[in-house]
Tab-separated table of C-alpha atoms and ligand atoms in Angstrom:
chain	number	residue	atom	x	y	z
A	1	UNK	CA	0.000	0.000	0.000
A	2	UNK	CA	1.182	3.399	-1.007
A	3	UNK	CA	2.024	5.717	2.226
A	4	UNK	CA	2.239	9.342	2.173
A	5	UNK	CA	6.469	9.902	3.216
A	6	UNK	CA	7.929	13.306	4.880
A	7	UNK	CA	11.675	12.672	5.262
A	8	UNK	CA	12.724	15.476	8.236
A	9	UNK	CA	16.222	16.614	6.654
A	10	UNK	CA	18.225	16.494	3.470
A	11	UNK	CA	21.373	14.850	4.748
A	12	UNK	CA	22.963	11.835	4.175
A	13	UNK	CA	20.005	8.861	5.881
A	14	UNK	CA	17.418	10.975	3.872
A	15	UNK	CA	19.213	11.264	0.398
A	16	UNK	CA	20.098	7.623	0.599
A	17	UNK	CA	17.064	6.310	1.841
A	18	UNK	CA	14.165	8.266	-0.105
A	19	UNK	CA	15.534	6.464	-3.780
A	20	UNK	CA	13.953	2.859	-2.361
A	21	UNK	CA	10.845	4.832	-0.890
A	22	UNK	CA	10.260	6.535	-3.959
A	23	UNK	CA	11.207	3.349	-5.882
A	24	UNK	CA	8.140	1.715	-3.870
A	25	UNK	CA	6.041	3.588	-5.283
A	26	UNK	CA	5.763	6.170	-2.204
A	27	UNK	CA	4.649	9.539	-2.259
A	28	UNK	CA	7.523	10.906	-0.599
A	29	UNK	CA	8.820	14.705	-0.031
A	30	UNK	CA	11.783	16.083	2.157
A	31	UNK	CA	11.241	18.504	4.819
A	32	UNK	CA	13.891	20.968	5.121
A	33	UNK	CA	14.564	24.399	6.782
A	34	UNK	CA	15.030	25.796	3.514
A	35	UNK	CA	12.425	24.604	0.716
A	36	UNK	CA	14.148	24.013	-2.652
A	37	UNK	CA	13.198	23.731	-6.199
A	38	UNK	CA	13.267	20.770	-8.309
A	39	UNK	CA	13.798	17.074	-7.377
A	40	UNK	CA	16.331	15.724	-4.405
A	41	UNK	CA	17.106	11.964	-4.356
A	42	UNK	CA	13.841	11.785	-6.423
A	43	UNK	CA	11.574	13.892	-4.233
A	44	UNK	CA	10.612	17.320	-3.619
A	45	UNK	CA	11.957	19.761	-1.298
A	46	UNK	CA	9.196	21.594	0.802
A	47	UNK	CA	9.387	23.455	4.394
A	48	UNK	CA	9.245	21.532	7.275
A	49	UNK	CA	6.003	22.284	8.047
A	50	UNK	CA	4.586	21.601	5.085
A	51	UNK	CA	5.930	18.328	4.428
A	52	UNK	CA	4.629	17.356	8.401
A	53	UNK	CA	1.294	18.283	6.891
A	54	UNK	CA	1.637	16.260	3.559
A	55	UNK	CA	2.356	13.016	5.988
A	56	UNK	CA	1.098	9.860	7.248
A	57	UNK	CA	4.646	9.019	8.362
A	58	UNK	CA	7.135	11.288	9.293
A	59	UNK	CA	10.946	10.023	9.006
A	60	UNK	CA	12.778	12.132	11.241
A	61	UNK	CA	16.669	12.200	9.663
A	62	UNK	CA	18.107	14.712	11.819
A	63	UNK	CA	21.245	14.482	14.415
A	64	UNK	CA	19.410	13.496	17.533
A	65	UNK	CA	19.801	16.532	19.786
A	66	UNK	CA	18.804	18.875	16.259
A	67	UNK	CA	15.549	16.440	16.426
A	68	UNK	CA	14.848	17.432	20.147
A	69	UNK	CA	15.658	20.677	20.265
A	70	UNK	CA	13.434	21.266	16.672
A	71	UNK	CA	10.691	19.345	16.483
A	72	UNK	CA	8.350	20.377	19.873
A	73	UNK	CA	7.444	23.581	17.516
A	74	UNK	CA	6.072	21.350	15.180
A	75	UNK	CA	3.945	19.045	18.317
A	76	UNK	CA	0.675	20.326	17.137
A	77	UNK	CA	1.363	19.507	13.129
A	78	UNK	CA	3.077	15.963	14.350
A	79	UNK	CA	-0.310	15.294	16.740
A	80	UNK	CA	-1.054	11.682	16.095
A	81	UNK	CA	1.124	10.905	13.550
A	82	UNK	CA	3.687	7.878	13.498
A	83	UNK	CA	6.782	8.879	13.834
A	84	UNK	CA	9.777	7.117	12.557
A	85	UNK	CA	12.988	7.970	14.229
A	86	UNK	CA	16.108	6.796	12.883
A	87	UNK	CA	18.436	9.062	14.553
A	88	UNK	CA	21.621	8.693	17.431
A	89	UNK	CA	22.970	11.293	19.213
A	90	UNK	CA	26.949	11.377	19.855
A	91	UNK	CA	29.538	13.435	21.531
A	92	UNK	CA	31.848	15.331	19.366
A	93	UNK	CA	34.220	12.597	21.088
A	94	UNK	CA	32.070	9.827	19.639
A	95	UNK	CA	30.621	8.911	23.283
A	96	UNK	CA	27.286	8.430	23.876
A	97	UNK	CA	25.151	11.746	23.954
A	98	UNK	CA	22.089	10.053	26.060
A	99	UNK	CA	24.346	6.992	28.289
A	100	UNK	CA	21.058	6.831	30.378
A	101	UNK	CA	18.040	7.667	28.275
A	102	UNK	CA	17.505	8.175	24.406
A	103	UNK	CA	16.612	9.983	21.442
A	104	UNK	CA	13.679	8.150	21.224
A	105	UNK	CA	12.259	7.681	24.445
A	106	UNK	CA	13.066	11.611	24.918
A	107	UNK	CA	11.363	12.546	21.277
A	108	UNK	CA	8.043	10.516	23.150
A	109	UNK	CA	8.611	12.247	25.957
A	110	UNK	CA	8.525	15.683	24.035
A	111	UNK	CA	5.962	14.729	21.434
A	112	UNK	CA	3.397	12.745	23.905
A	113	UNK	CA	0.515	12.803	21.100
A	114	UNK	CA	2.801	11.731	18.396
A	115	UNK	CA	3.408	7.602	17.652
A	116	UNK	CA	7.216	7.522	18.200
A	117	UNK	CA	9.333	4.271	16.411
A	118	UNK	CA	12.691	3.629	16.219
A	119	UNK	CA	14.151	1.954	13.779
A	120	UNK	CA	16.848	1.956	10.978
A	121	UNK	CA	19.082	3.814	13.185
A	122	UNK	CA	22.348	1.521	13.410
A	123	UNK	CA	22.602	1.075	9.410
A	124	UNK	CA	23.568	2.937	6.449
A	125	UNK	CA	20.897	4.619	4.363
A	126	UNK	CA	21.212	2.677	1.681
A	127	UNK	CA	21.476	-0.435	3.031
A	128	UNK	CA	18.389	0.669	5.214
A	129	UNK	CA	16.313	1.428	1.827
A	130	UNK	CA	17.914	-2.054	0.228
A	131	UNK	CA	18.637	-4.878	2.607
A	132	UNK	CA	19.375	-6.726	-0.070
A	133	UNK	CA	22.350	-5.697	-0.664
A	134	UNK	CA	23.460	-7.739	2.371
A	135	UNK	CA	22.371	-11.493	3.148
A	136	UNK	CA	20.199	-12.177	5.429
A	137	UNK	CA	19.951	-8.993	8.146
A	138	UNK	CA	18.352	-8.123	10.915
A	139	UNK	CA	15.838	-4.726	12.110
A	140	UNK	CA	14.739	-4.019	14.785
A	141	UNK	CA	11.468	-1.742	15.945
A	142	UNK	CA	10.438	-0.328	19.453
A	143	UNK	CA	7.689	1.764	20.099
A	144	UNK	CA	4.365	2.461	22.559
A	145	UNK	CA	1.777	2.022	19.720
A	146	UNK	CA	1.406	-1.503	18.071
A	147	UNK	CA	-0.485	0.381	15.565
A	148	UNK	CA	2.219	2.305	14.620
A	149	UNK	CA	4.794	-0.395	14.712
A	150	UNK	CA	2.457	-2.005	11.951
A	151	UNK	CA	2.732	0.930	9.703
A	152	UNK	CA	6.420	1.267	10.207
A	153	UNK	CA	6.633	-2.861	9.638
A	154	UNK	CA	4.539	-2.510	6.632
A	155	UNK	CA	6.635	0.294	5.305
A	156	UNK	CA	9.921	-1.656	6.032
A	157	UNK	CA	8.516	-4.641	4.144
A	158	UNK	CA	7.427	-2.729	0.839
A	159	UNK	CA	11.058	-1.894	0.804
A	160	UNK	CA	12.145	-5.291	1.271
A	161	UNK	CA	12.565	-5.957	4.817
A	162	UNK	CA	10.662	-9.314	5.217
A	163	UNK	CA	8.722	-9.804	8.104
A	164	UNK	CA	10.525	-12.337	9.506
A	165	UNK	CA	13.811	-10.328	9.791
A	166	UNK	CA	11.999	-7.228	11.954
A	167	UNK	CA	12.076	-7.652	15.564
A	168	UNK	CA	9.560	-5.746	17.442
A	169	UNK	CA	11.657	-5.116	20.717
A	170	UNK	CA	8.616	-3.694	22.467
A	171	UNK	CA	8.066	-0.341	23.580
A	172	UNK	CA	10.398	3.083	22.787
A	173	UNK	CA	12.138	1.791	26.452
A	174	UNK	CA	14.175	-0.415	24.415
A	175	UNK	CA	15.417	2.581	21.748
A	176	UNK	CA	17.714	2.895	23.819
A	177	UNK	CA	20.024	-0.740	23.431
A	178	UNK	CA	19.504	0.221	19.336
A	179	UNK	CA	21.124	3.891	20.219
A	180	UNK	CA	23.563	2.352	22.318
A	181	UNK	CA	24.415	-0.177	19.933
A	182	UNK	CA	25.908	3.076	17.786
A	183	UNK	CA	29.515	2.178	19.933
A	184	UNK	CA	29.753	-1.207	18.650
A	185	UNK	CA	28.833	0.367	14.977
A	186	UNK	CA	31.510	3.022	15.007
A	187	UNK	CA	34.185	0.309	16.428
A	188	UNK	CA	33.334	-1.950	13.669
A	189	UNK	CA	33.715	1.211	11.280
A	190	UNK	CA	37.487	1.814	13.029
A	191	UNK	CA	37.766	-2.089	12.263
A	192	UNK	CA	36.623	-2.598	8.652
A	193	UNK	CA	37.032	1.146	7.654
A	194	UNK	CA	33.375	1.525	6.061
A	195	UNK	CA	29.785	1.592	7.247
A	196	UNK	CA	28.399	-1.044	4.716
A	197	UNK	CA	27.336	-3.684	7.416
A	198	UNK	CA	24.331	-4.342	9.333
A	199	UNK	CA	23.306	-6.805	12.445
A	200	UNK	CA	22.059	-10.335	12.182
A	201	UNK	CA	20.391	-12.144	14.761
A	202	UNK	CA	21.100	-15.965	14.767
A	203	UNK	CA	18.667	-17.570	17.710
A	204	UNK	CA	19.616	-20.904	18.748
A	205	UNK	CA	17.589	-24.065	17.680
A	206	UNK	CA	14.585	-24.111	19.509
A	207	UNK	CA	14.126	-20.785	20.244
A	208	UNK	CA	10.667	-19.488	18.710
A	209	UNK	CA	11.264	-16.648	16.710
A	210	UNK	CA	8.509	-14.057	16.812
A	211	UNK	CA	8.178	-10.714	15.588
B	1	LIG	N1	24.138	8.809	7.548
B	1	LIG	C1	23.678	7.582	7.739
B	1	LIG	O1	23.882	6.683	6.905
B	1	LIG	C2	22.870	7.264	8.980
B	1	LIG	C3	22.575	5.934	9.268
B	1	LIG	C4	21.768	5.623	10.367
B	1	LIG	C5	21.276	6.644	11.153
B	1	LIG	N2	21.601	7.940	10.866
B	1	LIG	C6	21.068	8.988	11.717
B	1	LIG	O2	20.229	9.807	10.918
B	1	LIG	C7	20.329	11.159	11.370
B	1	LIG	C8	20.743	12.033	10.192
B	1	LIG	O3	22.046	11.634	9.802
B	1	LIG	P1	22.725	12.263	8.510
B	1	LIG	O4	23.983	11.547	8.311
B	1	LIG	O5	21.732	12.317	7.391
B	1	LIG	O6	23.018	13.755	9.041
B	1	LIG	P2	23.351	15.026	8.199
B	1	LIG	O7	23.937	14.626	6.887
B	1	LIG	O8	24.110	15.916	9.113
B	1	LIG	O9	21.906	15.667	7.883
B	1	LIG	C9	21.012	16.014	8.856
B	1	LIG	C10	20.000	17.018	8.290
B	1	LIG	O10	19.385	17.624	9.410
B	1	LIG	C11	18.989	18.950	9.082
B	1	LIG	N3	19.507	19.835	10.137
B	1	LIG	C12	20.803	20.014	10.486
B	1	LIG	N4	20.889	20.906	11.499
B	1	LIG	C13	19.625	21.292	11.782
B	1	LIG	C14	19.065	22.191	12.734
B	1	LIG	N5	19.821	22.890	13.593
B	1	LIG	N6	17.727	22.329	12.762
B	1	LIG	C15	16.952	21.647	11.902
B	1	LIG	N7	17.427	20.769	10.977
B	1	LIG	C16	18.749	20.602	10.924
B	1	LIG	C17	19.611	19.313	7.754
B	1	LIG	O11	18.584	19.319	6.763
B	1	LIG	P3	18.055	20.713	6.125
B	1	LIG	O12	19.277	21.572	5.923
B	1	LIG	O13	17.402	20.308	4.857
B	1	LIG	O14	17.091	21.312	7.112
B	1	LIG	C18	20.604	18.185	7.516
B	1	LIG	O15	20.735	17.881	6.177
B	1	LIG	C19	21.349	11.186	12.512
B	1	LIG	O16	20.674	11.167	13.741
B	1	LIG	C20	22.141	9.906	12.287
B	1	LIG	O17	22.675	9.379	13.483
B	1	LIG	C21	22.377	8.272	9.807
């Protein structure tokens, strides 16, 4: 089914991402600070605002603290809407920004009528719009609102993220192990020298998977 896209920012997640959204067959525009003319990573460029309005699911793509500090003036626009957060928030030292809370649970916090997710945050834009281009991988989703979750899951799976690969990890409490997770990423960056990698989760035998 075709969803209605804002991507919040016109960095690096959004440009890479929004190709496979649009390629879904998405109706996908960014929202910047500063609207544009003409097409960006096959979408167009509209204020903030007015991509909020445009939504049914809002990608925020911002630096963490940028999504906290800038997104309660938009509360009443983002009332009810789910809310997919892919974001981390680091120390110019490349420590943890939230060691004790996150983005995510904060951005709930902030936004209490909005349907907060996380997910997508620990993997490269692309590979986050084409898990193909890895074997088997692993995503994983935490939020309050099943409801929401479902939209996000159904989103993720138009773009090729099979449903047996997402793990719901219950509610935005647990954004926080996925932001944490950003140390081992930018170790295993140090290590390998690139970003094109993502997570698997390999259960032993017997253990019931379930989403
Ligand atoms: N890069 C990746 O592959 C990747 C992967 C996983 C997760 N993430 C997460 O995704 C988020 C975005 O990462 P990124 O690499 O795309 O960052 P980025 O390249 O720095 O882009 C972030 C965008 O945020 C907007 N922005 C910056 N400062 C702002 C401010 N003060 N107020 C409002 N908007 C502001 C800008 O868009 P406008 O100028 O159009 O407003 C900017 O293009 C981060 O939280 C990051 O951890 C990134």
């Amino acid at each position: 089914m075709s969803m209605r896209l804002a991507l919040l920012g016109t960095g690096r997640f959004a440009t890479d991402f929004a190709p496979a959204l649009v390629r879904a067959g998405h109706d996908v525009v960014f929202g910047s600070r500063r609207r544009r003319e003409g097409l960006l990573a096959g979408a167009p460029v509209v204020s903030t605002a007015e991509a909020i309005a445009s939504a049914d699911v809002v990608v925020v793509a911002l630096p963490g603290e940028t999504a906290l500090a800038f997104l309660p003036e938009f509360e009443e626009a983002l009332r009810g809407k789910v809310v997919l957060d892919v974001s981390n928030a680091f120390t110019s030292d490349g420590d943890l920004r939230f060691p004790t809370s996150s983005v995510g649970e904060q951005l709930q916090d902030l936004l209490p009528s909005s349907l907060i997710v996380k997910s997508l945050n620990n993997m490269a834009g692309y590979i986050a719009g084409d898990p193909s281009v890895l074997s088997e991988t692993t995503v994983f989703l935490s939020g309050n609102d099943e409801r929401a979750k479902r939209a996000v899951s159904e989103l993720l799976a138009s773009i090729g993220w099979a449903k047996a690969v997402q793990i719901d990890l219950g509610d935005i409490t647990t954004s926080r192990a996925v932001e944490h997770l950003g140390l081992l990423f930018w170790a295993l960056v140090r290590k390998y020298g690139t970003g094109e990698f993502n997570y698997r989760l390999v259960l032993a035998d017997g253990v019931a998977a379930s989403s």
